[in-house]
Tab-separated table of C-alpha atoms in Angstrom:
chain	number	residue	atom	x	y	z
A	1	GLY	CA	123.906	61.134	103.358
A	2	ALA	CA	125.666	58.322	105.135
A	3	GLY	CA	123.638	56.137	107.423
A	4	VAL	CA	124.585	54.612	110.753
A	5	SER	CA	127.744	52.548	110.479
A	6	GLN	CA	129.039	49.855	112.782
A	7	SER	CA	132.327	48.040	113.043
A	8	PRO	CA	133.386	45.346	112.923
A	9	SER	CA	130.651	43.631	110.955
A	10	ASN	CA	131.671	40.290	112.434
A	11	LYS	CA	133.646	39.452	115.540
A	12	VAL	CA	134.663	36.008	116.731
A	13	THR	CA	136.245	35.850	120.149
A	14	GLU	CA	137.114	33.343	122.815
A	15	LYS	CA	135.223	33.094	126.055
A	16	GLY	CA	136.730	35.376	128.669
A	17	LYS	CA	138.132	37.940	126.255
A	18	ASP	CA	136.990	41.564	126.107
A	19	VAL	CA	135.441	43.013	122.955
A	20	GLU	CA	134.709	46.530	121.784
A	21	LEU	CA	132.020	47.350	119.253
A	22	ARG	CA	131.816	50.693	117.530
A	23	CYS	CA	128.915	52.782	116.242
A	24	ASP	CA	129.012	55.937	114.122
A	25	PRO	CA	125.588	57.604	114.176
A	26	ILE	CA	124.098	59.832	111.505
A	27	SER	CA	125.585	63.316	111.757
A	28	GLY	CA	123.314	65.624	113.734
A	29	HIS	CA	121.446	62.838	115.512
A	30	THR	CA	121.545	63.531	119.217
A	31	ALA	CA	120.150	60.196	120.376
A	32	LEU	CA	121.964	56.864	120.105
A	33	TYR	CA	120.736	53.421	121.103
A	34	TRP	CA	122.259	49.979	121.435
A	35	TYR	CA	120.180	46.824	121.061
A	36	ARG	CA	120.996	43.136	121.159
A	37	GLN	CA	119.337	40.467	119.066
A	38	ARG	CA	119.923	36.885	120.058
A	39	LEU	CA	119.057	34.102	117.663
A	40	GLY	CA	115.306	33.652	117.361
A	41	GLN	CA	114.533	36.525	119.676
A	42	GLY	CA	113.419	40.113	119.302
A	43	LEU	CA	115.581	43.165	119.742
A	44	GLU	CA	116.529	43.778	123.347
A	45	PHE	CA	117.246	47.359	124.456
A	46	LEU	CA	120.642	47.828	126.101
A	47	ILE	CA	121.458	51.522	126.528
A	48	TYR	CA	120.384	54.966	125.306
A	49	PHE	CA	122.385	58.196	125.017
A	50	GLN	CA	120.791	61.599	124.554
A	51	GLY	CA	123.062	64.596	124.201
A	52	ASN	CA	124.906	65.369	127.423
A	53	SER	CA	122.298	63.724	129.646
A	54	ALA	CA	123.165	60.714	131.759
A	55	PRO	CA	122.631	57.588	129.654
A	56	ASP	CA	119.753	55.227	130.293
A	57	LYS	CA	121.582	52.014	131.166
A	58	SER	CA	118.524	50.127	132.318
A	59	GLY	CA	118.851	47.438	129.650
A	60	LEU	CA	122.441	46.418	130.270
A	61	PRO	CA	122.280	42.730	131.309
A	62	SER	CA	125.287	42.732	133.644
A	63	ASP	CA	128.192	44.841	134.836
A	64	ARG	CA	130.337	43.200	132.171
A	65	PHE	CA	128.574	45.475	129.685
A	66	SER	CA	129.401	49.167	129.404
A	67	ALA	CA	129.115	51.851	126.767
A	68	GLU	CA	130.496	55.290	126.143
A	69	ARG	CA	129.682	58.062	123.767
A	70	THR	CA	131.869	61.011	122.871
A	71	GLY	CA	129.646	64.062	122.659
A	72	GLU	CA	127.104	63.460	119.936
A	73	SER	CA	129.316	61.222	117.839
A	74	VAL	CA	130.890	57.805	118.091
A	75	SER	CA	129.832	55.254	120.682
A	76	THR	CA	131.591	52.099	121.812
A	77	LEU	CA	129.960	49.141	123.515
A	78	THR	CA	132.389	47.090	125.574
A	79	ILE	CA	131.769	43.570	126.804
A	80	GLN	CA	134.268	42.295	129.327
A	81	ARG	CA	135.011	38.646	130.008
A	82	THR	CA	132.694	37.523	127.226
A	83	GLN	CA	130.451	34.513	127.743
A	84	GLN	CA	128.854	32.256	125.154
A	85	GLU	CA	125.440	33.722	125.928
A	86	ASP	CA	126.761	37.110	124.731
A	87	SER	CA	126.727	35.746	121.171
A	88	ALA	CA	124.256	37.893	119.269
A	89	VAL	CA	123.892	40.641	116.713
A	90	TYR	CA	124.467	44.018	118.328
A	91	LEU	CA	122.564	46.817	116.640
A	92	CYS	CA	123.091	50.530	116.979
A	93	ALA	CA	120.500	53.148	116.047
A	94	SER	CA	120.393	56.920	116.071
A	95	SER	CA	117.603	59.473	115.936
A	96	LEU	CA	116.973	63.192	115.988
A	97	ARG	CA	115.097	62.745	119.265
A	98	LEU	CA	112.131	64.923	118.389
A	99	ALA	CA	109.537	65.425	121.092
A	100	GLY	CA	106.916	62.689	121.209
A	101	GLY	CA	109.088	60.017	119.733
A	102	ASP	CA	110.994	59.800	116.490
A	103	THR	CA	112.270	57.407	113.881
A	104	GLN	CA	115.301	55.356	114.759
A	105	TYR	CA	117.781	54.624	111.973
A	106	PHE	CA	119.631	51.370	112.382
A	107	GLY	CA	123.128	50.313	111.493
A	108	PRO	CA	123.929	46.980	109.845
A	109	GLY	CA	124.889	45.397	113.147
A	110	THR	CA	127.900	43.555	114.512
A	111	ARG	CA	127.593	39.783	114.715
A	112	LEU	CA	129.440	38.627	117.811
A	113	THR	CA	130.312	34.966	118.236
A	114	VAL	CA	131.839	33.828	121.499
A	115	LEU	CA	133.472	30.413	121.265
B	1	ALA	CA	106.127	47.307	132.035
B	2	GLN	CA	105.358	47.413	128.345
B	3	ARG	CA	105.403	44.351	126.147
B	4	VAL	CA	104.871	43.622	122.459
B	5	THR	CA	103.613	40.255	121.275
B	6	GLN	CA	103.826	38.953	117.727
B	7	PRO	CA	102.181	35.553	117.912
B	8	GLU	CA	103.343	34.277	114.509
B	9	LYS	CA	107.028	33.511	114.048
B	10	LEU	CA	106.486	32.428	110.458
B	11	LEU	CA	103.788	33.353	107.971
B	12	SER	CA	103.497	32.178	104.380
B	13	VAL	CA	101.078	33.801	101.974
B	14	PHE	CA	100.470	33.329	98.271
B	15	LYS	CA	101.243	36.221	95.965
B	16	GLY	CA	98.125	38.310	95.459
B	17	ALA	CA	96.498	37.127	98.670
B	18	PRO	CA	95.830	39.451	101.631
B	19	VAL	CA	98.421	39.696	104.389
B	20	GLU	CA	97.875	40.353	108.074
B	21	LEU	CA	100.729	40.388	110.561
B	22	LYS	CA	99.486	40.451	114.124
B	23	CYS	CA	100.812	42.658	116.888
B	24	ASN	CA	99.429	43.101	120.384
B	25	TYR	CA	100.861	45.306	123.075
B	26	SER	CA	100.494	45.823	126.771
B	27	TYR	CA	100.860	49.326	128.138
B	28	SER	CA	98.531	51.303	130.324
B	29	GLY	CA	99.263	54.744	128.869
B	30	SER	CA	99.195	56.206	125.368
B	31	PRO	CA	101.584	54.252	123.190
B	32	GLU	CA	103.262	55.021	119.935
B	33	LEU	CA	103.448	51.991	117.660
B	34	PHE	CA	105.784	51.243	114.797
B	35	TRP	CA	106.397	48.535	112.243
B	36	TYR	CA	110.009	47.940	111.261
B	37	VAL	CA	111.056	45.684	108.393
B	38	GLN	CA	114.279	43.901	107.533
B	39	TYR	CA	114.666	42.659	103.960
B	40	SER	CA	117.242	40.011	103.162
B	41	ARG	CA	120.780	41.341	103.603
B	42	GLN	CA	119.533	44.826	104.451
B	43	ARG	CA	119.404	46.742	107.691
B	44	LEU	CA	116.350	47.157	109.860
B	45	GLN	CA	114.276	50.118	108.704
B	46	LEU	CA	111.063	51.857	109.623
B	47	LEU	CA	108.044	50.771	107.578
B	48	LEU	CA	105.354	52.869	109.189
B	49	ARG	CA	104.236	54.502	112.433
B	50	HIS	CA	100.693	54.850	113.641
B	51	ILE	CA	100.739	58.633	114.113
B	52	SER	CA	101.510	59.134	110.426
B	53	ARG	CA	98.399	57.260	109.371
B	54	GLU	CA	99.928	56.611	105.972
B	55	SER	CA	100.223	53.650	103.660
B	56	ILE	CA	103.746	52.525	102.829
B	57	LYS	CA	104.331	49.980	100.061
B	58	GLY	CA	100.621	49.199	100.260
B	59	PHE	CA	100.792	48.359	103.975
B	60	THR	CA	98.560	49.957	106.576
B	61	ALA	CA	98.209	49.501	110.307
B	62	ASP	CA	95.497	50.821	112.602
B	63	LEU	CA	95.960	51.268	116.303
B	64	ASN	CA	93.069	49.633	118.150
B	65	LYS	CA	93.309	50.737	121.764
B	66	GLY	CA	90.341	48.619	122.804
B	67	GLU	CA	92.027	45.446	121.603
B	68	THR	CA	95.563	46.806	122.227
B	69	SER	CA	96.511	45.769	118.729
B	70	PHE	CA	98.408	47.239	115.807
B	71	HIS	CA	98.082	44.647	113.072
B	72	LEU	CA	99.866	45.227	109.751
B	73	LYS	CA	97.788	44.618	106.640
B	74	LYS	CA	98.164	44.576	102.899
B	75	PRO	CA	95.345	43.601	100.533
B	76	PHE	CA	97.503	41.957	97.834
B	77	ALA	CA	100.862	40.454	98.740
B	78	GLN	CA	103.849	40.874	96.419
B	79	GLU	CA	106.989	38.756	96.280
B	80	GLU	CA	109.141	41.676	97.394
B	81	ASP	CA	107.207	41.793	100.664
B	82	SER	CA	109.098	38.738	101.883
B	83	ALA	CA	111.027	39.957	104.921
B	84	MET	CA	111.223	39.970	108.697
B	85	TYR	CA	108.706	42.309	110.306
B	86	TYR	CA	108.959	43.711	113.823
B	87	CYS	CA	106.304	45.564	115.753
B	88	ALA	CA	107.657	48.092	118.253
B	89	LEU	CA	106.269	50.243	121.037
B	90	ASN	CA	107.471	53.608	122.280
B	91	THR	CA	105.976	55.315	125.304
B	92	PHE	CA	105.849	59.054	125.840
B	93	GLY	CA	108.926	60.384	127.601
B	94	ASN	CA	110.686	57.053	127.198
B	95	GLU	CA	112.642	56.953	123.990
B	96	LYS	CA	113.662	53.321	123.917
B	97	LEU	CA	111.672	50.996	121.713
B	98	THR	CA	110.256	47.724	122.955
B	99	PHE	CA	110.265	45.219	120.113
B	100	GLY	CA	108.298	42.082	119.470
B	101	THR	CA	110.062	38.885	118.479
B	102	GLY	CA	109.271	39.403	114.820
B	103	THR	CA	107.381	37.565	112.088
B	104	ARG	CA	109.118	36.182	109.036
B	105	LEU	CA	106.804	36.701	106.081
B	106	THR	CA	107.319	34.578	102.990
B	107	ILE	CA	105.361	35.295	99.850
B	108	ILE	CA	104.842	32.198	97.726
B	109	PRO	CA	104.960	32.919	93.979
């Protein structure tokens, strides 16, 4: 079946503008994650959604970052008033969320460049 | 707080030689460890997880709780093993993964 998809694949924006990144998880996956990968660094956890539970927002770096998820489907990550340090690849992953931990399936990422 | 350390950013190995990618973690409880791999122009994907205790593409990794390590090994490197490898930690009841900074493995023909 189809894997996790993300759009756009690339986004170039000017400092101060807002951007919205989209993630379509694998159908039936109840858990959805957003990560950020800055150049030369590892993946940094941003936010986690699980079903109808309150999301785990503990990784969001500032209040300029927010994310929503509609039920168990699409999620959007919004960055307001973008800064140059927001430039990174933003990765989305989904999983079945089996007890004891499960495999996360990653999308291709959105490369964000803030000029 | 948990942390994953991959001390080598770059590793070059001749084809046919053994490969070892190092991973150390810090976590006081019972961790679950993973290796993820990203081949050129492909998405990040799971390579193996310690609870499965299986060999994938000839790679194995053993969790050593005494040394808090989860090194990835392969006895004979192949050119198609060239990729970026990430070690990741998941803790029980906490579904987010903590990733290391990754090691870029290059296999020299």
